Amino acid sequence: MSAARLELRGIAKAFGDLQVLGELSIAVGKGEFVSILGPSGSGKSTIFKLLTGALLPDAGAMLFDGAPLQPDHRPFAFMPQRDALMDWRRIIDNTTLGLEVQGIGRMAARRRVAPLFAEFGLAGFEQHYPAQLSGGMRQRAALLRTVVQDKDMLLLDEPFGALDALTRADMQRWLETMWSRHGWTSLLVTHDVREAVLLSDRIYVLSARPGRIIAEVAVPLSRPRRTGAAVAAIEAGILDLLLSTPTQRT
Amino acid sequence: MPFIRPVAARAATAFSRLWPAVLSVGGLFLLWEAYAQFSGIPPTTLPAPSRVLAQGALHSQALWDNTLPTITATVLGFACSVSAAFVFSVLIDFFRPLRRALLPVFVISQTLPMIAIAPLVVLWFGFGLTPKIMLVALVTFFPMLIALLQGYASTADEIEQLVASMGAPRWRIFLIARLPSALPFFFAGLRISITYAVVGAIFAEYAGAAKGLGIYILNAKNNFRPDLVLAAVMVSATLTLLLFGVTVLLQRLSMPWLRLSGSHKP
């Protein structure tokens, strides 16, 4: 990994007396798919709140292409937990949301999004409301809403956490295909070890609170990846690491 | 189009939804009719519904003349209170300390007994339309304000975080996420307060008015005509039902996605 696009150096964050993140340092290279894997409550979502500017770090530096992140210009497209589709907007108007916020007119935004519906398996559902779509389709619409913003980097916050196991496996394969085709620089936050192994080039393993990096695992497997002995071996190694790390029980 | 049903099917659904209401209301009227006819109670104490309807029809012109001012007061007062509730809800949403400053005042306004306030407002503002509008606004403002505030607060955290991550300033987050999230609460508030609104208008007229259902009821009572009192009550009930229907219709038109939840999932 040469020139890092995103680099976090010694990031710390506490809420009152509760230290959530302690001395966190990570880097994501251009076109790289990196995951942050950690147990619940390890501050994974806090990292994204710091990146999107919803929270400010107590200490440390956040650099993008070598320059500190500016509060009014964030180079990220964020995909939140669950899909956060707006019930009251048709699918096409949900996917244009980011463009609308950027100040692009509704018609122009629709023209830009419309050609992508086929690739995302949503052709013919432009005028539907979210309530009419299955969980997997809703996630694809949410990802379309994310990538169409044309930002430098994707932040994916446990995007498939709310799906049933089969749909999740299906969506992971689909996301890998899409990522291989487009080469989006991506940072994924998840507590699903297999998901991290299937999708990532590198995995940062986070400890329980206060979250710090306890391991950095490269996944040198060829793509497309399928579950099998190689994936299972890496998965088992990471699980051992997570389960053997002492945690503060409360 | 997947979500437009044939007219016949919709009519059948409407009928299957309506008949329990028709049965219960019709049953009550039948019981009332039977009691008034056979118990020997004098019609000057409890007139039968048939007599109420017949006398109402006989006095339909006078009833109608007195219904129009009530409709005007209800609609204008309600429009005032909804606009005021919207303005205050936005102010409170943007300047949180206002909530603590204003809410006690509004709560106190709800504890004022109508029976004391209505004559005073008439005393201050005369027998015209103004005191009626004010009283209707007074009884409907608070439920509308609370509905809107609760609606804004119901916005999903993820949606707000998402819109904020796109770089939207506070006012755009309000327009894009918080305001639409409040729609179901707004309409719930609308349905509750519209029923208060008619009662509020009638009470204001009762305290003093040249024309209106309230003053009509007062006069009919003073002339020992319970049949005409009840005829006016039926008119006011019908009016409330109609206004209620309008709010339901408005909700359906402005929230089309609510009717198709779960349908046609691929």
Coordinates of N, CA and C in Angstrom, one line a residue, chain A residues 49 52 78 80-82 84-89 97-98 100-101 125 128-129 131-133 137 145 149, chain B residues 2-3 158-159 161-163 165-168 172 176-177 180-181 256-257 260-266:
Chain A
K49 N -18.8 8.5 12.4 CA -19.3 9.8 12.8 C -18.2 10.8 12.8
T52 N -17.6 11.6 9.0 CA -18.6 12.4 8.3 C -18.7 13.8 9.0
F78 N -21.6 8.1 2.4 CA -21.8 7.3 3.6 C -23.1 6.5 3.4
P80 N -25.5 4.2 5.7 CA -25.7 3.9 7.1 C -26.2 2.5 7.3
Q81 N -26.2 2.1 8.6 CA -26.8 0.8 9.0 C -28.3 0.8 8.6
R82 N -28.8 -0.4 8.3 CA -30.1 -0.5 7.7 C -30.0 0.3 6.4
A84 N -31.9 3.3 5.6 CA -32.2 4.7 5.7 C -32.9 5.2 4.4
L85 N -33.7 4.4 3.7 CA -34.4 4.9 2.6 C -35.6 5.7 3.2
M86 N -36.0 6.8 2.5 CA -37.1 7.6 3.0 C -38.4 7.0 2.4
D87 N -39.3 6.6 3.3 CA -40.6 6.0 2.9 C -41.4 6.8 1.9
W88 N -41.2 8.1 2.1 CA -42.1 9.0 1.4 C -41.5 9.4 0.0
R89 N -40.4 8.9 -0.3 CA -39.8 9.2 -1.6 C -39.8 7.9 -2.5
L97 N -31.0 11.6 -3.8 CA -30.9 12.5 -2.6 C -29.6 13.2 -2.4
G98 N -28.5 12.5 -2.6 CA -27.2 13.1 -2.4 C -26.9 14.2 -3.5
E100 N -29.3 15.9 -5.0 CA -30.1 17.0 -4.7 C -29.5 17.9 -3.6
V101 N -28.9 17.3 -2.6 CA -28.2 18.1 -1.5 C -27.0 18.9 -2.1
F125 N -38.2 -0.5 -11.2 CA -38.7 -0.1 -9.8 C -38.4 1.3 -9.5
H128 N -41.4 2.9 -7.8 CA -41.9 2.3 -6.6 C -41.5 3.0 -5.3
Y129 N -42.3 2.7 -4.3 CA -41.9 3.3 -2.9 C -41.0 2.2 -2.2
A131 N -41.4 0.7 0.6 CA -42.1 -0.3 1.2 C -42.5 -1.4 0.2
Q132 N -42.4 -1.2 -1.1 CA -42.7 -2.2 -2.0 C -41.6 -3.1 -2.4
L133 N -40.4 -2.8 -1.9 CA -39.2 -3.6 -2.3 C -38.7 -4.5 -1.2
M137 N -33.3 -5.6 -2.3 CA -33.4 -4.5 -3.3 C -33.2 -3.2 -2.6
R145 N -27.7 5.0 -4.1 CA -27.7 6.3 -3.6 C -26.4 6.8 -3.1
Q149 N -23.2 9.6 -5.7 CA -22.8 10.9 -5.2 C -21.4 11.3 -5.8
Chain B
P2 N -49.1 -1.2 -10.8 CA -49.4 -2.3 -9.9 C -50.3 -1.9 -8.7
F3 N -50.5 -0.6 -8.4 CA -51.2 -0.3 -7.2 C -52.5 0.5 -7.4
E158 N -30.7 7.4 11.6 CA -29.9 7.1 10.4 C -30.2 8.0 9.2
I159 N -31.4 8.4 9.1 CA -31.8 9.3 7.9 C -31.1 10.6 8.2
Q161 N -28.5 11.3 10.0 CA -27.0 11.2 9.9 C -26.7 11.1 8.4
L162 N -27.5 10.4 7.6 CA -27.2 10.3 6.2 C -27.2 11.6 5.5
V163 N -28.3 12.4 5.7 CA -28.5 13.7 5.1 C -27.4 14.6 5.5
S165 N -24.4 13.7 6.4 CA -23.1 13.3 5.8 C -23.0 13.8 4.4
M166 N -24.2 14.1 3.8 CA -24.1 14.6 2.4 C -23.8 16.1 2.4
G167 N -23.7 16.7 3.5 CA -23.3 18.1 3.6 C -24.4 19.0 3.7
A168 N -25.6 18.5 4.0 CA -26.8 19.4 4.1 C -26.8 20.2 5.4
R172 N -31.8 22.4 5.7 CA -32.1 21.4 4.6 C -32.4 20.1 5.2
I176 N -35.7 18.2 4.3 CA -35.6 16.9 3.6 C -36.0 15.7 4.5
A177 N -35.7 15.8 5.7 CA -35.9 14.6 6.6 C -36.9 14.9 7.7
P180 N -41.0 15.8 6.4 CA -41.7 14.7 5.9 C -41.9 13.6 6.9
S181 N -41.0 13.4 7.9 CA -41.1 12.4 8.9 C -42.3 12.8 9.8
P256 N -49.4 8.9 -0.4 CA -49.8 7.7 -1.1 C -49.1 6.4 -0.8
W257 N -47.9 6.6 -0.2 CA -47.1 5.4 0.1 C -47.6 4.6 1.2
L260 N -49.8 1.3 0.3 CA -49.3 0.2 -0.4 C -48.2 -0.6 0.3
S261 N -48.1 -0.4 1.6 CA -47.1 -1.1 2.4 C -47.3 -2.6 2.2
G262 N -46.2 -3.3 1.9 CA -46.2 -4.7 1.8 C -46.8 -5.3 0.6
S263 N -47.3 -4.5 -0.3 CA -47.9 -5.0 -1.5 C -46.9 -5.2 -2.6
H264 N -47.0 -6.2 -3.4 CA -46.2 -6.4 -4.6 C -44.7 -6.4 -4.3
K265 N -44.3 -7.1 -3.3 CA -42.9 -7.3 -3.1 C -42.4 -8.3 -4.1
P266 N -41.4 -8.0 -4.8 CA -40.9 -9.0 -5.8 C -40.2 -10.1 -5.1

